[in-house]
Structure formats: C-alpha cells, structure tokens
Amino acid sequence: MDKSDKKKLVTLDGRTGEGGGQVVRVAVALAALTGTPLRIDNVRGNREGPRGGGLKAQHVSCIKTLADATDAEVTGCSVGSKSFQFRAKLSPTEIVNRNIKVRADSAASVLLVFQATLPFLLFAGDESGSPISLTIQGGTNVSFSLSFEYLDQVLLPSLERFGIKVERKLEYRGWSHGTREIGSIKFKVTPLGPGQTLKAPAWPTEPGNVTKIDISLVVPRDVQAALKKSLLFELDLVFPGVEIDFIVIDDSRHKSRLYTLLVAHTTPGLRFGRDWLYDKKTKDKSPDQLSTEISQKVVDDLDVEIRKGGLVDEHLQDQLIVFQALAEGMSNIAGSAEALASDRDRVDRTDMPFGDGSLHTTTARWVVSQLLPHVKWVDGGRLCEGAGWKTIDADVESTAEGVQSLSINASTA
C-alpha cells in the first residue's frame, strides 16, 4: 500500500562540504525506511576539482537499489546530477526480492551501497525469519570509503552490540587504484522480526587500555616483508609490549595498490581502527621507503585516535549515528575524552550539523534529525535517545507527523 502521499516532502541542501556524500547516503537510507518523500538539491555542491559536484556512481547505485526494493518514484538519479527526488511506495516488510544483486559498472564503493541499504534491510523481517542475501559488485578498496577489512573487523563487530547480525564474504577485491578492477562482497542480513526494535547498546563507559593490535596488509608481494618489519618497529616505539598479530596479508598485484589497516583492541572490548590506502606516487620509491612512510603514518594516526580518549574511532562514530537514532533507549558513544567527561543536560538544536566528532559525524546527526524528528540529542550529540523504530503502519504514520517541509542550507558545515 502506498502511504507516501500522506507525508510531507523533506528537502535538504547538499552543500555540506566534506559531508556532501554523507547527506545522500543517510537521507536515502532513512527515506526508504520511513517512507518519507525526499528531495536533495545541490548534491555535493561544495565539492571542487576532480571529486566535485553531483551524484557519483556509488550514490546512484544506492538510490537505484533502494528504489527497486521500495518501488520508489525517482527523478534525477544519474551520475553528475545535482538534484534528485525519491518517493518510496513500499515499506521494508513488503519487500519481495530477498536475494538482491547490485552490479556496478565501475569501481564504485561496495561499502557505501551496503551502508545505505542496511538500515532498510534490518526492518524487512517476515514471520518465518528469512534472511536477506545481498551481493554487491564494485570497489572493495577505494579512495574515500570504508574498506572490506574495516567493515569486517571494526564496523560489523561494533554493530553486533545493537543486536545486528550480518554475515559477510569477500569474493574478490575491487580497486580504484592501479588498473581498475570490479570486486564482489556477499552479505547475509538477519532482519529484525515484525514489530521488533534495535536496542541501544550497553556500550563500555571507558576506553580502557590497548591489549592487542591486529594488522591487515594488502600490498604487492615485494613490499610485504619490509612493511611488516617497519610496522613492528614503529608499533614497538608507540605501543611497547602490546601483542601484535598479522591477520591479513594479501598480494594486491599492482605497485599502486598499498592498503594497511591497524585495529587496536582494548580491555573493555572496544576496537579502534586506522587505515591508509596509499594515495601518493610510488615511482622511484623502494619497498623500504614506502614501508617507512606507510608505517609511520598509520601508527601515528592510531596513536592520535587512542589518545583522544573516546569510546569510538572517528570513522566508526559517524557510521553508528543512524543505528543510535533508530534504536530504543539511550546511548552514549562519545568520540573524545572531553565529550565523555561532560555532564550537561542540554537538548541540542538540530537545524544544522552539530555535536562532537568529525564533519561526517555532525552531518549525519543533522540528516537523521530531519527524517527522524522524534530522536533527541543531548550535550553536543553525547547522548542519543533513539526513536525505537518499528516498521509497522502506526509507527510510520506517527513518525511522519513530526516531519515538516524543510529547506536547509548546510553549507556552513
């Protein structure tokens, strides 16, 4: 049954600096889930240079995948488009295809498509508890996006604290560096049962001490030995006595493909990840030179992340915003010691990006607030009182009542 006509159109301005793509991903995910008609103008409007302006291939894949699942009316969905509209007709519980395949014709990020579709699929449960299979082709290791390794080792284990279950398998890698290749990841999502909600996680209240660091290397074979040696040296300087484990060592099969991920495990079970898909010229650089440069950067980045004293790393924090907002109950997932130590009880204004964290994090909070207006954020986003979302008609209509016609300029982000 099409209920979208009962809801007012939400209009967002996509001029959000580095958060431009974030607006598209988060807004379309929630528009599909809630059935809220959506329009985004000035898509990635503050971008300049080769990364500038309009929808990218991965954004188009996100929109089309959710449009197919919801039988949505869509206009302006093409690469380079500066404005588009999305109006879902079907709710998650009305999904027909439980074996979804997304085929990209470029190395567009698989993980961005997955991030956009997961909130919708989580609420597509049926009475028999059938899982949903999702296979996405595209880039698994691409610039300005999560890698499969980060998703597998940091994001999905963290989402398990919300009760989210996703099986994943890397079938083959896809790269934006070197000769472009299309990869594939297969997911099996276990949706919530009809009428069920996500629960706010019992997140640790202190970051704890680093007990172990896992390392993933996807680099040319002739760089592996030098990089392993350099990483061990740098880590011993910064994290002396901490257990080190190389859990992934793969041949990237191209001199321009150098990917490294460090994941620190702490005493209360938190994970902090920092990675680098090398984005500089490799010509005339020896394996030793490349290894020193890479190891110094990723180790220093991890050290900075740990020293912030928060409960989540910078990249994970913005990924959790949607799930905090959808969950039932209060969550506190502070990104820094300052935010963690604060105790103010002031409700946040949500008419622009706000709160603790990176620009992607503050933008995600703002977008979520426009599509889930009953969510309450307190003390710069330190606390989130979630909506307790359930995909049933009463909740859809109740939530929609709080949505007003909006035209918001986020260019100040």
Coordinates of C-alpha atoms in Angstrom, one line a residue:
M1 CA 0.0 0.0 0.0
D2 CA 1.4 3.4 -1.0
K3 CA 1.4 5.7 2.1
S4 CA 4.0 8.2 0.8
D5 CA 1.3 10.7 -0.3
K6 CA 0.3 11.1 3.4
K7 CA 3.8 12.5 4.2
K8 CA 5.3 15.9 3.7
L9 CA 8.3 16.3 1.4
V10 CA 11.7 16.7 3.2
T11 CA 14.0 19.0 1.2
L12 CA 17.7 19.0 2.0
D13 CA 20.5 21.2 0.7
G14 CA 23.5 19.1 -0.2
R15 CA 26.1 21.8 0.1
T16 CA 27.7 20.2 3.2
G17 CA 31.4 20.5 2.5
E18 CA 33.1 17.1 3.2
G19 CA 29.8 15.7 4.3
G20 CA 28.1 16.0 0.9
G21 CA 28.1 12.3 0.1
Q22 CA 27.0 11.6 3.7
V23 CA 23.8 13.6 3.1
V24 CA 22.9 11.3 0.2
R25 CA 23.7 8.0 1.9
V26 CA 22.0 8.7 5.2
A27 CA 19.0 10.6 3.8
V28 CA 18.1 8.0 1.2
A29 CA 18.5 5.1 3.7
L30 CA 16.0 6.7 6.1
A31 CA 13.7 7.9 3.3
A32 CA 13.4 4.3 2.1
L33 CA 12.9 3.0 5.7
T34 CA 10.3 5.6 6.8
G35 CA 8.6 6.2 3.5
T36 CA 9.3 9.9 3.7
P37 CA 9.4 11.7 0.3
L38 CA 12.8 13.2 -0.1
R39 CA 14.4 15.9 -2.3
I40 CA 18.1 16.8 -2.2
D41 CA 19.4 19.8 -4.1
N42 CA 22.9 21.0 -4.7
V43 CA 24.2 17.4 -4.3
R44 CA 27.8 17.6 -3.1
G45 CA 27.6 21.3 -4.0
N46 CA 30.7 22.5 -2.2
R47 CA 33.0 20.0 -3.9
E48 CA 35.6 21.4 -6.3
G49 CA 38.2 19.8 -8.6
P50 CA 38.1 16.1 -9.8
R51 CA 35.9 15.0 -6.8
G52 CA 33.5 17.8 -7.3
G53 CA 29.8 18.1 -7.7
G54 CA 26.7 15.9 -8.2
L55 CA 25.9 12.2 -7.7
K56 CA 28.8 9.7 -8.0
A57 CA 28.4 6.2 -9.3
Q58 CA 28.1 4.8 -5.8
H59 CA 25.3 7.2 -4.9
V60 CA 23.4 6.2 -8.0
S61 CA 23.8 2.6 -7.0
C62 CA 22.5 3.3 -3.5
I63 CA 19.4 5.1 -4.8
K64 CA 18.6 2.6 -7.5
T65 CA 19.0 -0.4 -5.1
L66 CA 16.6 1.2 -2.6
A67 CA 14.3 2.3 -5.4
D68 CA 14.0 -1.2 -6.6
A69 CA 13.3 -2.5 -3.1
T70 CA 10.6 0.1 -2.4
D71 CA 9.1 0.5 -5.9
A72 CA 10.0 4.2 -5.5
E73 CA 9.4 7.1 -7.8
V74 CA 12.8 8.6 -8.6
T75 CA 13.8 11.6 -10.7
G76 CA 17.3 12.9 -11.3
C77 CA 19.1 9.7 -10.5
S78 CA 22.2 9.8 -12.8
V79 CA 25.9 10.3 -12.4
G80 CA 26.6 14.1 -12.1
S81 CA 23.0 15.0 -11.3
K82 CA 22.9 18.0 -8.8
S83 CA 19.3 17.3 -7.7
F84 CA 17.1 14.2 -7.2
Q85 CA 13.9 13.1 -5.7
F86 CA 13.0 9.8 -4.0
R87 CA 9.5 8.7 -3.0
A88 CA 9.2 5.1 -1.7
K89 CA 5.9 3.3 -2.2
L90 CA 6.6 0.0 -0.2
S91 CA 7.8 -0.5 3.3
P92 CA 10.6 -2.9 4.3
T93 CA 8.1 -5.6 5.3
E94 CA 6.7 -5.6 1.8
I95 CA 10.0 -6.5 0.2
V96 CA 9.6 -9.2 -2.4
N97 CA 13.2 -10.0 -3.5
R98 CA 15.2 -11.5 -0.7
N99 CA 18.2 -12.3 -3.0
I100 CA 19.4 -8.9 -4.1
K101 CA 22.3 -8.4 -6.5
V102 CA 23.8 -5.0 -7.2
R103 CA 26.1 -4.9 -10.3
A104 CA 28.3 -1.8 -10.6
D105 CA 29.9 -0.9 -13.9
S106 CA 32.8 0.9 -12.2
A107 CA 34.9 0.6 -9.0
A108 CA 32.2 2.5 -7.1
S109 CA 32.3 1.6 -3.4
V110 CA 30.6 -1.6 -2.4
L111 CA 30.6 -0.5 1.2
L112 CA 28.8 2.8 0.6
V113 CA 26.0 0.9 -1.1
F114 CA 25.9 -1.6 1.8
Q115 CA 25.8 1.2 4.4
A116 CA 22.8 2.8 2.6
T117 CA 20.8 -0.4 2.3
L118 CA 21.5 -2.0 5.7
P119 CA 19.0 0.1 7.8
F120 CA 16.2 -0.7 5.4
L121 CA 17.0 -4.4 5.2
L122 CA 17.2 -4.7 9.0
F123 CA 13.5 -3.9 9.2
A124 CA 12.4 -6.2 6.4
G125 CA 11.8 -9.2 8.6
D126 CA 9.0 -11.7 8.0
E127 CA 7.2 -14.2 10.2
S128 CA 9.5 -17.0 9.2
G129 CA 12.7 -15.1 10.0
S130 CA 14.0 -15.4 6.4
P131 CA 17.5 -13.8 5.9
I132 CA 18.2 -11.5 3.0
S133 CA 21.1 -12.2 0.7
L134 CA 22.8 -9.1 -0.7
T135 CA 25.6 -9.4 -3.3
I136 CA 27.3 -6.1 -4.3
Q137 CA 29.9 -5.7 -7.1
G138 CA 32.2 -2.7 -7.2
G139 CA 35.2 -1.4 -5.3
T140 CA 36.2 -3.1 -2.0
N141 CA 39.3 -1.0 -1.5
V142 CA 38.7 2.5 -2.9
S143 CA 39.6 6.1 -2.0
F144 CA 37.4 8.0 0.5
S145 CA 35.4 4.9 1.5
L146 CA 35.5 2.1 4.1
S147 CA 37.4 -1.0 3.1
F148 CA 36.1 -4.5 3.4
E149 CA 38.7 -5.1 6.1
Y150 CA 37.5 -2.2 8.2
L151 CA 33.9 -3.3 7.8
D152 CA 34.7 -6.8 8.7
Q153 CA 37.0 -6.1 11.7
V154 CA 35.6 -2.9 13.2
L155 CA 32.1 -1.8 11.9
L156 CA 30.2 -5.1 11.9
P157 CA 31.6 -6.3 15.2
S158 CA 30.5 -3.0 16.7
L159 CA 27.0 -3.2 15.3
E160 CA 26.7 -6.6 17.0
R161 CA 26.3 -4.6 20.2
F162 CA 23.0 -3.3 18.8
G163 CA 21.9 -6.9 18.0
I164 CA 22.6 -6.6 14.3
K165 CA 23.7 -9.8 12.6
V166 CA 25.4 -9.7 9.2
E167 CA 27.5 -12.5 7.6
R168 CA 30.0 -11.3 5.0
K169 CA 32.3 -12.9 2.5
L170 CA 34.8 -11.2 0.3
E171 CA 34.5 -13.0 -3.0
Y172 CA 37.2 -10.9 -4.8
R173 CA 38.7 -7.4 -4.5
G174 CA 37.8 -4.3 -6.5
W175 CA 40.3 -1.4 -6.7
S176 CA 40.2 2.2 -7.7
H177 CA 44.0 2.3 -7.7
G178 CA 46.2 0.9 -10.5
T179 CA 44.2 -0.9 -13.2
R180 CA 40.6 -0.6 -12.1
E181 CA 39.0 -3.9 -11.1
I182 CA 35.5 -4.8 -10.0
G183 CA 35.2 -6.8 -6.8
S184 CA 32.3 -8.5 -5.1
I185 CA 31.1 -8.9 -1.5
K186 CA 28.3 -11.2 -0.4
F187 CA 26.3 -10.4 2.7
K188 CA 23.6 -12.3 4.6
V189 CA 21.5 -10.0 6.7
T190 CA 19.2 -11.3 9.5
P191 CA 16.4 -8.8 9.8
L192 CA 14.5 -8.0 13.0
G193 CA 11.2 -9.7 13.4
P194 CA 8.0 -7.8 12.7
G195 CA 7.4 -5.2 15.3
Q196 CA 10.8 -5.6 16.9
T197 CA 13.3 -2.8 17.5
L198 CA 17.0 -2.3 17.8
K199 CA 18.2 -1.9 21.3
A200 CA 20.6 0.8 22.4
P201 CA 23.8 -1.0 23.2
A202 CA 25.4 -1.4 26.6
W203 CA 28.5 0.4 25.3
P204 CA 31.6 0.5 27.6
T205 CA 31.9 3.7 29.6
E206 CA 35.7 3.9 29.4
P207 CA 38.1 3.2 26.5
G208 CA 40.4 1.0 28.6
N209 CA 44.0 0.1 27.7
V210 CA 45.2 -1.4 24.4
T211 CA 45.8 -5.1 24.7
K212 CA 46.3 -6.2 21.1
I213 CA 46.8 -4.7 17.6
D214 CA 45.7 -6.6 14.5
I215 CA 47.3 -5.7 11.2
S216 CA 46.0 -6.2 7.7
L217 CA 48.3 -5.7 4.7
V218 CA 47.1 -5.8 1.1
V219 CA 50.2 -4.7 -0.8
P220 CA 52.5 -6.0 -3.6
R221 CA 54.4 -9.1 -2.6
D222 CA 57.8 -7.4 -2.9
V223 CA 56.7 -4.8 -0.2
Q224 CA 55.3 -7.2 2.4
A225 CA 58.4 -8.2 4.2
A226 CA 59.7 -4.6 4.5
L227 CA 56.3 -3.3 5.6
K228 CA 55.9 -6.0 8.3
K229 CA 59.3 -5.2 9.7
S230 CA 58.7 -1.4 9.6
L231 CA 55.3 -1.7 11.3
L232 CA 56.7 -3.9 14.1
F233 CA 59.4 -1.3 14.7
E234 CA 57.0 1.7 14.8
L235 CA 54.4 -0.1 16.9
D236 CA 57.1 -1.1 19.5
L237 CA 58.1 2.5 19.9
V238 CA 54.5 3.8 20.4
F239 CA 52.8 0.7 21.9
P240 CA 55.6 -1.2 23.7
G241 CA 54.7 -4.6 24.9
V242 CA 51.4 -4.8 23.1
E243 CA 50.6 -8.1 21.3
I244 CA 50.8 -7.7 17.5
D245 CA 49.0 -10.1 15.1
F246 CA 49.1 -10.0 11.3
I247 CA 45.7 -11.4 10.4
V248 CA 45.5 -10.5 6.7
I249 CA 48.5 -10.5 4.3
D250 CA 47.4 -10.4 0.6
D251 CA 49.1 -9.6 -2.6
S252 CA 47.5 -6.6 -4.2
R253 CA 49.1 -7.4 -7.6
H254 CA 49.8 -3.8 -8.5
K255 CA 52.5 -1.4 -7.4
S256 CA 50.0 1.4 -6.9
R257 CA 47.8 -0.7 -4.5
L258 CA 49.0 -0.4 -1.0
Y259 CA 46.4 -0.8 1.8
T260 CA 47.2 -1.1 5.5
L261 CA 44.8 -1.3 8.5
L262 CA 45.6 -1.3 12.2
V263 CA 42.9 -2.3 14.7
A264 CA 43.6 -1.8 18.4
H265 CA 41.6 -3.9 20.9
T266 CA 41.1 -2.5 24.4
T267 CA 40.4 -4.1 27.8
P268 CA 36.6 -3.5 27.7
G269 CA 36.3 -5.0 24.2
L270 CA 36.4 -1.8 22.1
R271 CA 38.0 -1.6 18.6
F272 CA 39.8 1.4 17.2
G273 CA 40.8 1.3 13.5
R274 CA 43.1 3.5 11.4
D275 CA 44.0 2.7 7.8
W276 CA 45.5 4.1 4.7
L277 CA 45.0 3.3 1.0
Y278 CA 48.3 4.9 -0.2
D279 CA 47.4 7.9 -2.4
K280 CA 50.8 9.2 -3.4
K281 CA 53.2 8.4 -6.3
T282 CA 55.1 5.2 -5.9
K283 CA 57.5 5.8 -8.8
D284 CA 61.2 5.7 -7.7
K285 CA 60.4 4.7 -4.2
S286 CA 61.9 1.5 -2.8
P287 CA 59.9 -1.0 -0.7
D288 CA 61.8 0.2 2.3
Q289 CA 60.9 3.9 1.6
L290 CA 57.3 3.0 1.0
S291 CA 57.2 0.9 4.2
T292 CA 58.6 3.6 6.4
E293 CA 56.2 6.2 5.1
I294 CA 53.2 4.0 5.4
S295 CA 54.0 2.5 8.9
Q296 CA 54.8 5.9 10.4
K297 CA 51.5 7.4 9.2
V298 CA 49.2 4.6 10.3
V299 CA 50.9 4.1 13.6
D300 CA 50.8 7.8 14.3
D301 CA 47.2 8.0 13.3
L302 CA 46.3 5.2 15.6
D303 CA 48.2 6.8 18.4
V304 CA 46.3 10.0 18.0
E305 CA 43.0 8.1 17.9
I306 CA 43.8 6.3 21.2
R307 CA 45.0 9.5 22.9
K308 CA 41.7 11.2 22.1
G309 CA 40.3 9.1 25.0
G310 CA 36.9 8.4 23.3
L311 CA 34.8 5.3 23.0
V312 CA 34.9 5.0 19.2
D313 CA 37.3 6.0 16.4
E314 CA 36.5 8.9 14.1
H315 CA 35.3 6.7 11.2
L316 CA 33.2 4.4 13.3
Q317 CA 31.4 7.2 15.1
D318 CA 29.7 8.6 12.0
Q319 CA 28.7 5.1 10.9
L320 CA 26.8 4.4 14.2
I321 CA 24.7 7.6 14.2
V322 CA 21.8 6.1 12.1
F323 CA 21.7 3.0 14.4
Q324 CA 21.7 5.1 17.6
A325 CA 18.8 7.1 16.2
L326 CA 16.8 4.0 15.2
A327 CA 17.4 2.1 18.5
E328 CA 15.2 2.1 21.5
G329 CA 16.8 3.6 24.6
M330 CA 19.6 6.0 25.5
S331 CA 23.1 5.5 24.1
N332 CA 26.4 7.3 24.8
I333 CA 29.2 6.7 22.3
A334 CA 31.5 9.7 22.8
G335 CA 34.3 10.3 20.4
S336 CA 36.7 12.1 22.8
A337 CA 37.7 12.3 26.4
E338 CA 36.2 15.8 26.6
A339 CA 32.8 14.6 25.3
L340 CA 32.9 11.6 27.6
A341 CA 33.6 13.7 30.7
S342 CA 30.8 16.2 30.0
D343 CA 27.7 16.0 32.1
R344 CA 25.5 18.8 30.7
D345 CA 21.8 18.1 30.2
R346 CA 21.1 20.5 27.3
V347 CA 19.0 19.3 24.3
D348 CA 20.8 20.0 21.0
R349 CA 19.5 22.2 18.3
T350 CA 19.2 20.1 15.1
D351 CA 18.8 22.7 12.3
M352 CA 22.4 22.4 11.2
P353 CA 25.3 19.9 11.6
F354 CA 26.1 19.7 15.3
G355 CA 27.9 18.0 18.2
D356 CA 31.1 16.2 18.9
G357 CA 33.1 14.5 16.1
S358 CA 34.1 14.9 12.5
L359 CA 32.2 16.8 9.9
H360 CA 30.8 13.4 8.6
T361 CA 29.5 12.7 12.1
T362 CA 27.9 16.1 12.7
T363 CA 26.3 16.0 9.3
A364 CA 24.9 12.5 9.9
R365 CA 23.3 13.7 13.1
W366 CA 21.7 16.6 11.3
V367 CA 20.3 14.5 8.4
V368 CA 19.0 11.9 10.8
S369 CA 17.2 14.6 12.8
Q370 CA 15.4 15.8 9.7
L371 CA 14.0 12.4 8.9
L372 CA 13.6 11.1 12.5
P373 CA 12.5 14.2 14.3
H374 CA 11.5 12.4 17.5
V375 CA 15.1 11.4 18.2
K376 CA 16.6 13.6 21.0
W377 CA 20.2 14.5 21.1
V378 CA 21.8 15.9 24.3
D379 CA 25.0 17.7 25.1
G380 CA 26.6 18.0 21.6
G381 CA 25.5 14.6 20.5
R382 CA 27.0 12.8 23.5
L383 CA 23.6 11.2 24.4
C384 CA 21.1 9.9 21.9
E385 CA 17.6 9.0 22.9
G386 CA 16.6 6.8 19.9
A387 CA 13.2 6.5 18.2
G388 CA 12.7 2.8 18.9
W389 CA 11.8 2.4 15.2
K390 CA 9.3 -0.4 14.2
T391 CA 8.2 -0.9 10.7
I392 CA 4.5 -1.1 11.2
D393 CA 1.9 1.2 9.9
A394 CA 1.2 3.0 13.2
D395 CA 4.8 3.9 13.7
V396 CA 5.3 5.0 10.1
E397 CA 2.4 7.4 10.3
S398 CA 3.3 8.6 13.9
T399 CA 6.8 9.4 12.9
A400 CA 5.7 11.2 9.8
E401 CA 3.5 13.5 11.8
G402 CA 6.7 15.1 13.2
V403 CA 8.3 15.8 9.8
Q404 CA 7.8 19.3 8.4
S405 CA 8.6 20.6 5.0
L406 CA 12.2 21.6 5.2
S407 CA 14.7 23.6 3.2
I408 CA 18.0 23.6 5.0
N409 CA 21.3 25.1 3.8
A410 CA 24.2 23.0 5.3
S411 CA 27.0 25.0 3.6
T412 CA 28.1 26.2 7.0
A413 CA 29.2 22.6 7.8

